[in-house]
């Protein structure tokens, strides 16, 4: 099952674009919103993204000796939570959690924020593409990706890369917007996504288009069952998922067997 079209076009939200143009377009989106990214997440979701991310870290249950990479880690919101969980569990010194993102701007905002909080040693920062990760085979015990898989050009390639860098027995966790499964909520959510979100994007981040892209890219992303099938096809076994908030988001889990 491949999302690579023979004609070498793909989608950027609802637009059809040349495959090799998409990564640059996605990079522009996050360059533009990086300084306001975390504030926008709180405003858009009413803070609910924090609950979803906390549930992801609960599912991960990180342990101090583990090598963990958070791909498309952006401003390190998830990696910081993993680090905090390890410290709270008594591991003041643990292996640094690796944050990998294609966008240096997002990593820069995250690094500054962590320095402000006095977190210097707990995280390491790598600029890299989820489709061609700059890590050797079997490097990590766990791979997490939150709200990132939707943005890559070839989801199947990114999933195969996740498997490649995981050690046998390693855990894969993906938190992503998904398909709403509750009637009525789906209609309300559509109105919110296509009317309120772009307005909020314009008002707070000064970028309407970035939030139109967000709403559209969510609709183009594979639904819960399809993503399970794509994970299995990429060699991430025992794939399962759990819906959050009626399927607005879902947490997919798999293992390199
Ligand atoms: N994981 C963070 C979070 O949950 O707050 C950031 C999510 S943000 C919506 C998506 C991130 O994916 C951006 O930082 C963007 O730069 C990154 N990204 C997009 N395409 C990527 C790719 N091909 N490889 C790595 N990162 C990518």
PDB file of C-alpha atoms and ligand atoms in Angstrom:
ATOM      1  CA  UNK A   1       0.000   0.000   0.000  1.00  0.00           C
ATOM      2  CA  UNK A   2       1.776   3.156  -1.174  1.00  0.00           C
ATOM      3  CA  UNK A   3       0.815   6.789  -1.073  1.00  0.00           C
ATOM      4  CA  UNK A   4       3.274   7.535  -3.889  1.00  0.00           C
ATOM      5  CA  UNK A   5       1.415   8.294  -7.100  1.00  0.00           C
ATOM      6  CA  UNK A   6       2.875   7.168 -10.419  1.00  0.00           C
ATOM      7  CA  UNK A   7       2.386  10.691 -11.789  1.00  0.00           C
ATOM      8  CA  UNK A   8       4.543  12.108  -8.951  1.00  0.00           C
ATOM      9  CA  UNK A   9       1.956  14.436  -7.555  1.00  0.00           C
ATOM     10  CA  UNK A  10       0.642  14.494  -4.025  1.00  0.00           C
ATOM     11  CA  UNK A  11      -1.691  16.547  -1.888  1.00  0.00           C
ATOM     12  CA  UNK A  12      -0.924  19.623   0.123  1.00  0.00           C
ATOM     13  CA  UNK A  13      -4.187  20.005   2.011  1.00  0.00           C
ATOM     14  CA  UNK A  14      -6.814  19.885  -0.769  1.00  0.00           C
ATOM     15  CA  UNK A  15      -4.375  21.104  -3.444  1.00  0.00           C
ATOM     16  CA  UNK A  16      -2.552  18.773  -5.801  1.00  0.00           C
ATOM     17  CA  UNK A  17       1.138  19.643  -5.943  1.00  0.00           C
ATOM     18  CA  UNK A  18       4.343  18.149  -7.342  1.00  0.00           C
ATOM     19  CA  UNK A  19       5.723  15.572  -4.917  1.00  0.00           C
ATOM     20  CA  UNK A  20       9.076  17.273  -4.668  1.00  0.00           C
ATOM     21  CA  UNK A  21       7.427  20.616  -3.805  1.00  0.00           C
ATOM     22  CA  UNK A  22       5.497  19.397  -0.759  1.00  0.00           C
ATOM     23  CA  UNK A  23       8.315  19.278   1.814  1.00  0.00           C
ATOM     24  CA  UNK A  24       9.257  22.893   1.032  1.00  0.00           C
ATOM     25  CA  UNK A  25       5.614  23.991   1.307  1.00  0.00           C
ATOM     26  CA  UNK A  26       5.267  22.240   4.671  1.00  0.00           C
ATOM     27  CA  UNK A  27       8.519  23.841   5.818  1.00  0.00           C
ATOM     28  CA  UNK A  28       7.138  27.295   4.906  1.00  0.00           C
ATOM     29  CA  UNK A  29       4.007  26.615   6.968  1.00  0.00           C
ATOM     30  CA  UNK A  30       6.021  25.844  10.089  1.00  0.00           C
ATOM     31  CA  UNK A  31       8.583  28.604   9.481  1.00  0.00           C
ATOM     32  CA  UNK A  32       5.692  31.043   9.502  1.00  0.00           C
ATOM     33  CA  UNK A  33       3.938  29.760  12.619  1.00  0.00           C
ATOM     34  CA  UNK A  34       6.948  28.642  14.737  1.00  0.00           C
ATOM     35  CA  UNK A  35       6.963  31.612  17.163  1.00  0.00           C
ATOM     36  CA  UNK A  36       3.214  31.271  17.879  1.00  0.00           C
ATOM     37  CA  UNK A  37       2.987  27.478  17.448  1.00  0.00           C
ATOM     38  CA  UNK A  38       2.590  26.495  21.114  1.00  0.00           C
ATOM     39  CA  UNK A  39       0.150  29.300  21.913  1.00  0.00           C
ATOM     40  CA  UNK A  40      -1.944  28.342  18.875  1.00  0.00           C
ATOM     41  CA  UNK A  41      -2.069  24.691  19.996  1.00  0.00           C
ATOM     42  CA  UNK A  42      -3.538  25.736  23.329  1.00  0.00           C
ATOM     43  CA  UNK A  43      -6.043  28.135  21.770  1.00  0.00           C
ATOM     44  CA  UNK A  44      -7.163  25.774  19.004  1.00  0.00           C
ATOM     45  CA  UNK A  45      -7.693  22.775  21.232  1.00  0.00           C
ATOM     46  CA  UNK A  46      -8.705  24.560  24.440  1.00  0.00           C
ATOM     47  CA  UNK A  47      -5.669  22.862  25.995  1.00  0.00           C
ATOM     48  CA  UNK A  48      -6.917  19.359  25.146  1.00  0.00           C
ATOM     49  CA  UNK A  49      -3.744  18.573  23.151  1.00  0.00           C
ATOM     50  CA  UNK A  50      -1.965  18.513  26.525  1.00  0.00           C
ATOM     51  CA  UNK A  51      -4.220  15.682  27.721  1.00  0.00           C
ATOM     52  CA  UNK A  52      -3.646  13.730  24.498  1.00  0.00           C
ATOM     53  CA  UNK A  53       0.133  14.188  24.763  1.00  0.00           C
ATOM     54  CA  UNK A  54       0.114  13.185  28.437  1.00  0.00           C
ATOM     55  CA  UNK A  55      -1.783  10.016  27.445  1.00  0.00           C
ATOM     56  CA  UNK A  56       0.852   9.331  24.787  1.00  0.00           C
ATOM     57  CA  UNK A  57       3.628   9.611  27.371  1.00  0.00           C
ATOM     58  CA  UNK A  58       1.619   7.351  29.730  1.00  0.00           C
ATOM     59  CA  UNK A  59       1.391   4.751  26.961  1.00  0.00           C
ATOM     60  CA  UNK A  60       5.121   5.068  26.300  1.00  0.00           C
ATOM     61  CA  UNK A  61       6.006   4.633  29.995  1.00  0.00           C
ATOM     62  CA  UNK A  62       9.618   5.728  29.378  1.00  0.00           C
ATOM     63  CA  UNK A  63      12.476   4.182  31.365  1.00  0.00           C
ATOM     64  CA  UNK A  64      15.842   5.867  32.066  1.00  0.00           C
ATOM     65  CA  UNK A  65      18.132   3.610  30.016  1.00  0.00           C
ATOM     66  CA  UNK A  66      16.005   3.814  26.883  1.00  0.00           C
ATOM     67  CA  UNK A  67      17.030   5.554  23.681  1.00  0.00           C
ATOM     68  CA  UNK A  68      13.952   7.512  22.561  1.00  0.00           C
ATOM     69  CA  UNK A  69      13.448   9.649  19.466  1.00  0.00           C
ATOM     70  CA  UNK A  70      10.561  12.056  18.953  1.00  0.00           C
ATOM     71  CA  UNK A  71      10.296  12.624  15.202  1.00  0.00           C
ATOM     72  CA  UNK A  72       8.700  15.775  13.766  1.00  0.00           C
ATOM     73  CA  UNK A  73       9.256  16.897  17.337  1.00  0.00           C
ATOM     74  CA  UNK A  74       8.906  20.614  16.511  1.00  0.00           C
ATOM     75  CA  UNK A  75       9.327  22.744  19.611  1.00  0.00           C
ATOM     76  CA  UNK A  76       9.906  19.592  21.718  1.00  0.00           C
ATOM     77  CA  UNK A  77       6.531  19.667  23.400  1.00  0.00           C
ATOM     78  CA  UNK A  78       6.385  15.844  23.511  1.00  0.00           C
ATOM     79  CA  UNK A  79      10.107  15.267  24.137  1.00  0.00           C
ATOM     80  CA  UNK A  80       9.990  17.714  27.062  1.00  0.00           C
ATOM     81  CA  UNK A  81       7.084  15.772  28.562  1.00  0.00           C
ATOM     82  CA  UNK A  82       9.041  12.516  28.211  1.00  0.00           C
ATOM     83  CA  UNK A  83      12.061  14.158  29.856  1.00  0.00           C
ATOM     84  CA  UNK A  84       9.887  15.534  32.691  1.00  0.00           C
ATOM     85  CA  UNK A  85       8.297  12.103  33.218  1.00  0.00           C
ATOM     86  CA  UNK A  86      11.735  10.498  33.535  1.00  0.00           C
ATOM     87  CA  UNK A  87      12.928  13.160  35.977  1.00  0.00           C
ATOM     88  CA  UNK A  88       9.750  12.856  38.066  1.00  0.00           C
ATOM     89  CA  UNK A  89      10.321   9.104  38.143  1.00  0.00           C
ATOM     90  CA  UNK A  90      13.699   9.718  39.782  1.00  0.00           C
ATOM     91  CA  UNK A  91      15.947   9.606  36.702  1.00  0.00           C
ATOM     92  CA  UNK A  92      17.558  13.034  37.060  1.00  0.00           C
ATOM     93  CA  UNK A  93      20.203  11.851  34.596  1.00  0.00           C
ATOM     94  CA  UNK A  94      18.767   9.813  31.770  1.00  0.00           C
ATOM     95  CA  UNK A  95      19.766   9.295  28.156  1.00  0.00           C
ATOM     96  CA  UNK A  96      18.838  12.502  26.332  1.00  0.00           C
ATOM     97  CA  UNK A  97      15.577  12.250  24.419  1.00  0.00           C
ATOM     98  CA  UNK A  98      16.342  12.977  20.749  1.00  0.00           C
ATOM     99  CA  UNK A  99      14.130  15.575  19.071  1.00  0.00           C
ATOM    100  CA  UNK A 100      14.265  15.309  15.285  1.00  0.00           C
ATOM    101  CA  UNK A 101      12.521  17.763  12.964  1.00  0.00           C
ATOM    102  CA  UNK A 102      12.969  18.905   9.376  1.00  0.00           C
ATOM    103  CA  UNK A 103      12.490  22.521  10.400  1.00  0.00           C
ATOM    104  CA  UNK A 104      15.385  24.310  12.122  1.00  0.00           C
ATOM    105  CA  UNK A 105      13.080  27.203  13.052  1.00  0.00           C
ATOM    106  CA  UNK A 106      10.790  24.952  15.132  1.00  0.00           C
ATOM    107  CA  UNK A 107      13.811  23.275  16.805  1.00  0.00           C
ATOM    108  CA  UNK A 108      15.254  26.719  17.581  1.00  0.00           C
ATOM    109  CA  UNK A 109      12.058  27.868  19.317  1.00  0.00           C
ATOM    110  CA  UNK A 110      12.047  24.618  21.316  1.00  0.00           C
ATOM    111  CA  UNK A 111      15.699  24.853  22.287  1.00  0.00           C
ATOM    112  CA  UNK A 112      15.298  28.445  23.511  1.00  0.00           C
ATOM    113  CA  UNK A 113      12.249  27.454  25.533  1.00  0.00           C
ATOM    114  CA  UNK A 114      14.096  24.543  27.137  1.00  0.00           C
ATOM    115  CA  UNK A 115      17.098  26.748  27.971  1.00  0.00           C
ATOM    116  CA  UNK A 116      14.700  29.216  29.618  1.00  0.00           C
ATOM    117  CA  UNK A 117      13.427  26.327  31.741  1.00  0.00           C
ATOM    118  CA  UNK A 118      16.980  25.285  32.602  1.00  0.00           C
ATOM    119  CA  UNK A 119      16.762  22.001  30.660  1.00  0.00           C
ATOM    120  CA  UNK A 120      20.186  21.601  29.083  1.00  0.00           C
ATOM    121  CA  UNK A 121      21.149  17.942  29.204  1.00  0.00           C
ATOM    122  CA  UNK A 122      17.845  16.098  28.911  1.00  0.00           C
ATOM    123  CA  UNK A 123      17.266  16.590  25.192  1.00  0.00           C
ATOM    124  CA  UNK A 124      19.352  16.381  22.037  1.00  0.00           C
ATOM    125  CA  UNK A 125      18.398  18.177  18.826  1.00  0.00           C
ATOM    126  CA  UNK A 126      18.706  16.859  15.279  1.00  0.00           C
ATOM    127  CA  UNK A 127      17.505  18.482  12.062  1.00  0.00           C
ATOM    128  CA  UNK A 128      16.331  15.673   9.793  1.00  0.00           C
ATOM    129  CA  UNK A 129      13.617  14.300   7.548  1.00  0.00           C
ATOM    130  CA  UNK A 130      11.250  11.597   8.842  1.00  0.00           C
ATOM    131  CA  UNK A 131      11.531   9.958   5.410  1.00  0.00           C
ATOM    132  CA  UNK A 132      15.331   9.640   5.570  1.00  0.00           C
ATOM    133  CA  UNK A 133      16.248   9.700   9.245  1.00  0.00           C
ATOM    134  CA  UNK A 134      19.880  10.557   9.998  1.00  0.00           C
ATOM    135  CA  UNK A 135      20.262   7.606  12.418  1.00  0.00           C
ATOM    136  CA  UNK A 136      21.760   4.120  12.023  1.00  0.00           C
ATOM    137  CA  UNK A 137      19.545   1.036  11.885  1.00  0.00           C
ATOM    138  CA  UNK A 138      18.225  -0.219  15.245  1.00  0.00           C
ATOM    139  CA  UNK A 139      19.228   2.899  17.223  1.00  0.00           C
ATOM    140  CA  UNK A 140      16.153   3.417  19.394  1.00  0.00           C
ATOM    141  CA  UNK A 141      13.990   1.603  21.921  1.00  0.00           C
ATOM    142  CA  UNK A 142      11.060   3.893  21.142  1.00  0.00           C
ATOM    143  CA  UNK A 143       9.945   6.200  18.336  1.00  0.00           C
ATOM    144  CA  UNK A 144       7.211   8.778  18.879  1.00  0.00           C
ATOM    145  CA  UNK A 145       5.636  11.145  16.375  1.00  0.00           C
ATOM    146  CA  UNK A 146       2.886  13.620  17.297  1.00  0.00           C
ATOM    147  CA  UNK A 147       0.962  15.573  14.677  1.00  0.00           C
ATOM    148  CA  UNK A 148       3.864  15.009  12.296  1.00  0.00           C
ATOM    149  CA  UNK A 149       3.040  12.005  10.108  1.00  0.00           C
ATOM    150  CA  UNK A 150       0.246  13.983   8.398  1.00  0.00           C
ATOM    151  CA  UNK A 151       2.836  16.423   7.068  1.00  0.00           C
ATOM    152  CA  UNK A 152       5.300  14.038   5.416  1.00  0.00           C
ATOM    153  CA  UNK A 153       5.172  13.502   1.665  1.00  0.00           C
ATOM    154  CA  UNK A 154       5.253   9.678   1.771  1.00  0.00           C
ATOM    155  CA  UNK A 155       3.674   8.228   4.884  1.00  0.00           C
ATOM    156  CA  UNK A 156       4.697   4.686   3.948  1.00  0.00           C
ATOM    157  CA  UNK A 157       8.363   5.753   3.621  1.00  0.00           C
ATOM    158  CA  UNK A 158       8.273   7.463   7.027  1.00  0.00           C
ATOM    159  CA  UNK A 159       6.755   4.332   8.599  1.00  0.00           C
ATOM    160  CA  UNK A 160       9.476   2.124   7.082  1.00  0.00           C
ATOM    161  CA  UNK A 161      12.092   4.548   8.413  1.00  0.00           C
ATOM    162  CA  UNK A 162      10.516   4.315  11.869  1.00  0.00           C
ATOM    163  CA  UNK A 163      10.854   0.528  11.729  1.00  0.00           C
ATOM    164  CA  UNK A 164      14.446   0.742  10.462  1.00  0.00           C
ATOM    165  CA  UNK A 165      15.679   2.928  13.341  1.00  0.00           C
ATOM    166  CA  UNK A 166      13.845   0.903  16.009  1.00  0.00           C
ATOM    167  CA  UNK A 167      15.569  -1.989  17.735  1.00  0.00           C
ATOM    168  CA  UNK A 168      13.756  -5.329  17.551  1.00  0.00           C
ATOM    169  CA  UNK A 169      11.052  -5.108  20.226  1.00  0.00           C
ATOM    170  CA  UNK A 170      11.056  -1.302  19.949  1.00  0.00           C
ATOM    171  CA  UNK A 171       7.840   0.683  20.354  1.00  0.00           C
ATOM    172  CA  UNK A 172       6.222   2.961  17.775  1.00  0.00           C
ATOM    173  CA  UNK A 173       3.635   5.533  18.877  1.00  0.00           C
ATOM    174  CA  UNK A 174       1.878   7.995  16.612  1.00  0.00           C
ATOM    175  CA  UNK A 175      -0.490  10.688  17.880  1.00  0.00           C
ATOM    176  CA  UNK A 176      -2.370  12.311  15.038  1.00  0.00           C
ATOM    177  CA  UNK A 177      -5.642  13.945  14.126  1.00  0.00           C
ATOM    178  CA  UNK A 178      -7.986  11.283  12.842  1.00  0.00           C
ATOM    179  CA  UNK A 179     -11.578  10.584  11.825  1.00  0.00           C
ATOM    180  CA  UNK A 180     -14.373  11.749  14.161  1.00  0.00           C
ATOM    181  CA  UNK A 181     -16.593   8.779  14.968  1.00  0.00           C
ATOM    182  CA  UNK A 182     -19.379  10.556  16.886  1.00  0.00           C
ATOM    183  CA  UNK A 183     -22.379  11.814  14.852  1.00  0.00           C
ATOM    184  CA  UNK A 184     -23.169  15.531  15.277  1.00  0.00           C
ATOM    185  CA  UNK A 185     -19.682  16.121  16.672  1.00  0.00           C
ATOM    186  CA  UNK A 186     -18.359  15.553  13.142  1.00  0.00           C
ATOM    187  CA  UNK A 187     -20.552  18.351  11.738  1.00  0.00           C
ATOM    188  CA  UNK A 188     -19.620  20.749  14.538  1.00  0.00           C
ATOM    189  CA  UNK A 189     -15.966  19.856  14.096  1.00  0.00           C
ATOM    190  CA  UNK A 190     -16.146  20.593  10.353  1.00  0.00           C
ATOM    191  CA  UNK A 191     -17.611  24.030  11.002  1.00  0.00           C
ATOM    192  CA  UNK A 192     -14.969  24.709  13.623  1.00  0.00           C
ATOM    193  CA  UNK A 193     -12.126  23.516  11.356  1.00  0.00           C
ATOM    194  CA  UNK A 194     -13.074  25.420   8.239  1.00  0.00           C
ATOM    195  CA  UNK A 195     -14.533  28.596   9.779  1.00  0.00           C
ATOM    196  CA  UNK A 196     -13.026  29.200  13.228  1.00  0.00           C
ATOM    197  CA  UNK A 197      -9.506  27.790  12.771  1.00  0.00           C
ATOM    198  CA  UNK A 198      -8.511  29.962   9.781  1.00  0.00           C
ATOM    199  CA  UNK A 199      -9.845  33.025  11.604  1.00  0.00           C
ATOM    200  CA  UNK A 200      -7.866  32.108  14.733  1.00  0.00           C
ATOM    201  CA  UNK A 201      -4.755  31.522  12.606  1.00  0.00           C
ATOM    202  CA  UNK A 202      -5.081  34.924  11.022  1.00  0.00           C
ATOM    203  CA  UNK A 203      -5.829  36.716  14.282  1.00  0.00           C
ATOM    204  CA  UNK A 204      -3.199  35.115  16.509  1.00  0.00           C
ATOM    205  CA  UNK A 205      -0.430  33.842  14.219  1.00  0.00           C
ATOM    206  CA  UNK A 206      -1.054  36.254  11.322  1.00  0.00           C
ATOM    207  CA  UNK A 207      -1.328  33.283   8.966  1.00  0.00           C
ATOM    208  CA  UNK A 208      -4.726  32.117   7.732  1.00  0.00           C
ATOM    209  CA  UNK A 209      -3.357  29.749   5.087  1.00  0.00           C
ATOM    210  CA  UNK A 210      -1.348  27.677   7.566  1.00  0.00           C
ATOM    211  CA  UNK A 211      -4.546  26.828   9.433  1.00  0.00           C
ATOM    212  CA  UNK A 212      -6.540  26.178   6.258  1.00  0.00           C
ATOM    213  CA  UNK A 213      -3.750  23.687   5.447  1.00  0.00           C
ATOM    214  CA  UNK A 214      -4.141  22.164   8.926  1.00  0.00           C
ATOM    215  CA  UNK A 215      -7.890  21.565   8.463  1.00  0.00           C
ATOM    216  CA  UNK A 216      -7.455  20.201   4.945  1.00  0.00           C
ATOM    217  CA  UNK A 217      -4.488  17.963   5.742  1.00  0.00           C
ATOM    218  CA  UNK A 218      -6.467  16.333   8.566  1.00  0.00           C
ATOM    219  CA  UNK A 219      -9.184  15.364   6.062  1.00  0.00           C
ATOM    220  CA  UNK A 220      -6.596  13.874   3.680  1.00  0.00           C
ATOM    221  CA  UNK A 221      -4.847  11.788   6.358  1.00  0.00           C
ATOM    222  CA  UNK A 222      -5.646   8.035   6.453  1.00  0.00           C
ATOM    223  CA  UNK A 223      -8.365   7.104   8.935  1.00  0.00           C
ATOM    224  CA  UNK A 224      -7.700   4.925  11.989  1.00  0.00           C
ATOM    225  CA  UNK A 225      -8.069   1.526  10.268  1.00  0.00           C
ATOM    226  CA  UNK A 226      -6.104   2.526   7.184  1.00  0.00           C
ATOM    227  CA  UNK A 227      -3.188   3.753   9.288  1.00  0.00           C
ATOM    228  CA  UNK A 228      -3.184   0.423  11.149  1.00  0.00           C
ATOM    229  CA  UNK A 229      -2.928  -1.343   7.766  1.00  0.00           C
ATOM    230  CA  UNK A 230      -0.101   0.965   6.638  1.00  0.00           C
ATOM    231  CA  UNK A 231       1.814   0.319   9.867  1.00  0.00           C
ATOM    232  CA  UNK A 232       1.487  -3.442   9.430  1.00  0.00           C
ATOM    233  CA  UNK A 233       2.609  -3.127   5.797  1.00  0.00           C
ATOM    234  CA  UNK A 234       5.699  -1.214   6.953  1.00  0.00           C
ATOM    235  CA  UNK A 235       6.603  -3.966   9.414  1.00  0.00           C
ATOM    236  CA  UNK A 236       5.254  -2.347  12.573  1.00  0.00           C
ATOM    237  CA  UNK A 237       3.389  -5.285  14.055  1.00  0.00           C
ATOM    238  CA  UNK A 238       0.621  -5.694  16.647  1.00  0.00           C
ATOM    239  CA  UNK A 239      -0.720  -2.356  15.415  1.00  0.00           C
ATOM    240  CA  UNK A 240      -3.639  -0.959  17.403  1.00  0.00           C
ATOM    241  CA  UNK A 241      -5.182   2.431  18.057  1.00  0.00           C
ATOM    242  CA  UNK A 242      -7.140   4.307  20.670  1.00  0.00           C
ATOM    243  CA  UNK A 243      -9.436   7.246  19.903  1.00  0.00           C
ATOM    244  CA  UNK A 244      -9.249  10.467  21.876  1.00  0.00           C
ATOM    245  CA  UNK A 245     -12.154  12.931  22.081  1.00  0.00           C
ATOM    246  CA  UNK A 246     -14.420  10.967  19.758  1.00  0.00           C
ATOM    247  CA  UNK A 247     -11.699  10.363  17.169  1.00  0.00           C
ATOM    248  CA  UNK A 248     -10.610  13.988  16.763  1.00  0.00           C
ATOM    249  CA  UNK A 249      -7.222  12.471  17.533  1.00  0.00           C
ATOM    250  CA  UNK A 250      -6.012   8.869  17.736  1.00  0.00           C
ATOM    251  CA  UNK A 251      -2.981   7.206  19.267  1.00  0.00           C
ATOM    252  CA  UNK A 252      -1.608   4.387  17.114  1.00  0.00           C
ATOM    253  CA  UNK A 253       0.767   1.863  18.650  1.00  0.00           C
ATOM    254  CA  UNK A 254       2.962  -0.761  17.044  1.00  0.00           C
ATOM    255  CA  UNK A 255       6.167  -2.719  17.581  1.00  0.00           C
ATOM    256  CA  UNK A 256       9.171  -3.707  15.575  1.00  0.00           C
ATOM    257  CA  UNK A 257       8.821  -7.455  16.023  1.00  0.00           C
TER     258      UNK A 257
HETATM  259  N1  LIG B   1       5.363  17.073  17.488  1.00  0.00           N
HETATM  260  C1  LIG B   1       5.209  18.481  17.781  1.00  0.00           C
HETATM  261  C2  LIG B   1       3.971  18.696  18.619  1.00  0.00           C
HETATM  262  O1  LIG B   1       3.178  17.768  18.749  1.00  0.00           O
HETATM  263  O2  LIG B   1       3.819  19.789  19.164  1.00  0.00           O
HETATM  264  C3  LIG B   1       5.160  19.319  16.496  1.00  0.00           C
HETATM  265  C4  LIG B   1       4.048  18.989  15.562  1.00  0.00           C
HETATM  266  S1  LIG B   1       3.905  20.131  14.216  1.00  0.00           S
HETATM  267  C5  LIG B   1       2.186  20.100  13.907  1.00  0.00           C
HETATM  268  C6  LIG B   1       4.515  19.212  12.864  1.00  0.00           C
HETATM  269  C7  LIG B   1       6.020  19.186  12.769  1.00  0.00           C
HETATM  270  O3  LIG B   1       6.383  18.268  11.744  1.00  0.00           O
HETATM  271  C8  LIG B   1       6.658  20.522  12.386  1.00  0.00           C
HETATM  272  O4  LIG B   1       7.592  20.889  13.354  1.00  0.00           O
HETATM  273  C9  LIG B   1       7.322  20.239  11.044  1.00  0.00           C
HETATM  274  O5  LIG B   1       8.497  20.965  10.824  1.00  0.00           O
HETATM  275  C10 LIG B   1       7.569  18.755  11.143  1.00  0.00           C
HETATM  276  N2  LIG B   1       7.747  18.059   9.862  1.00  0.00           N
HETATM  277  C11 LIG B   1       7.015  18.198   8.743  1.00  0.00           C
HETATM  278  N3  LIG B   1       7.475  17.375   7.786  1.00  0.00           N
HETATM  279  C12 LIG B   1       8.508  16.686   8.329  1.00  0.00           C
HETATM  280  C13 LIG B   1       9.407  15.687   7.846  1.00  0.00           C
HETATM  281  N4  LIG B   1       9.310  15.219   6.597  1.00  0.00           N
HETATM  282  N5  LIG B   1      10.344  15.221   8.680  1.00  0.00           N
HETATM  283  C14 LIG B   1      10.466  15.697   9.939  1.00  0.00           C
HETATM  284  N6  LIG B   1       9.668  16.646  10.447  1.00  0.00           N
HETATM  285  C15 LIG B   1       8.690  17.127   9.659  1.00  0.00           C
END
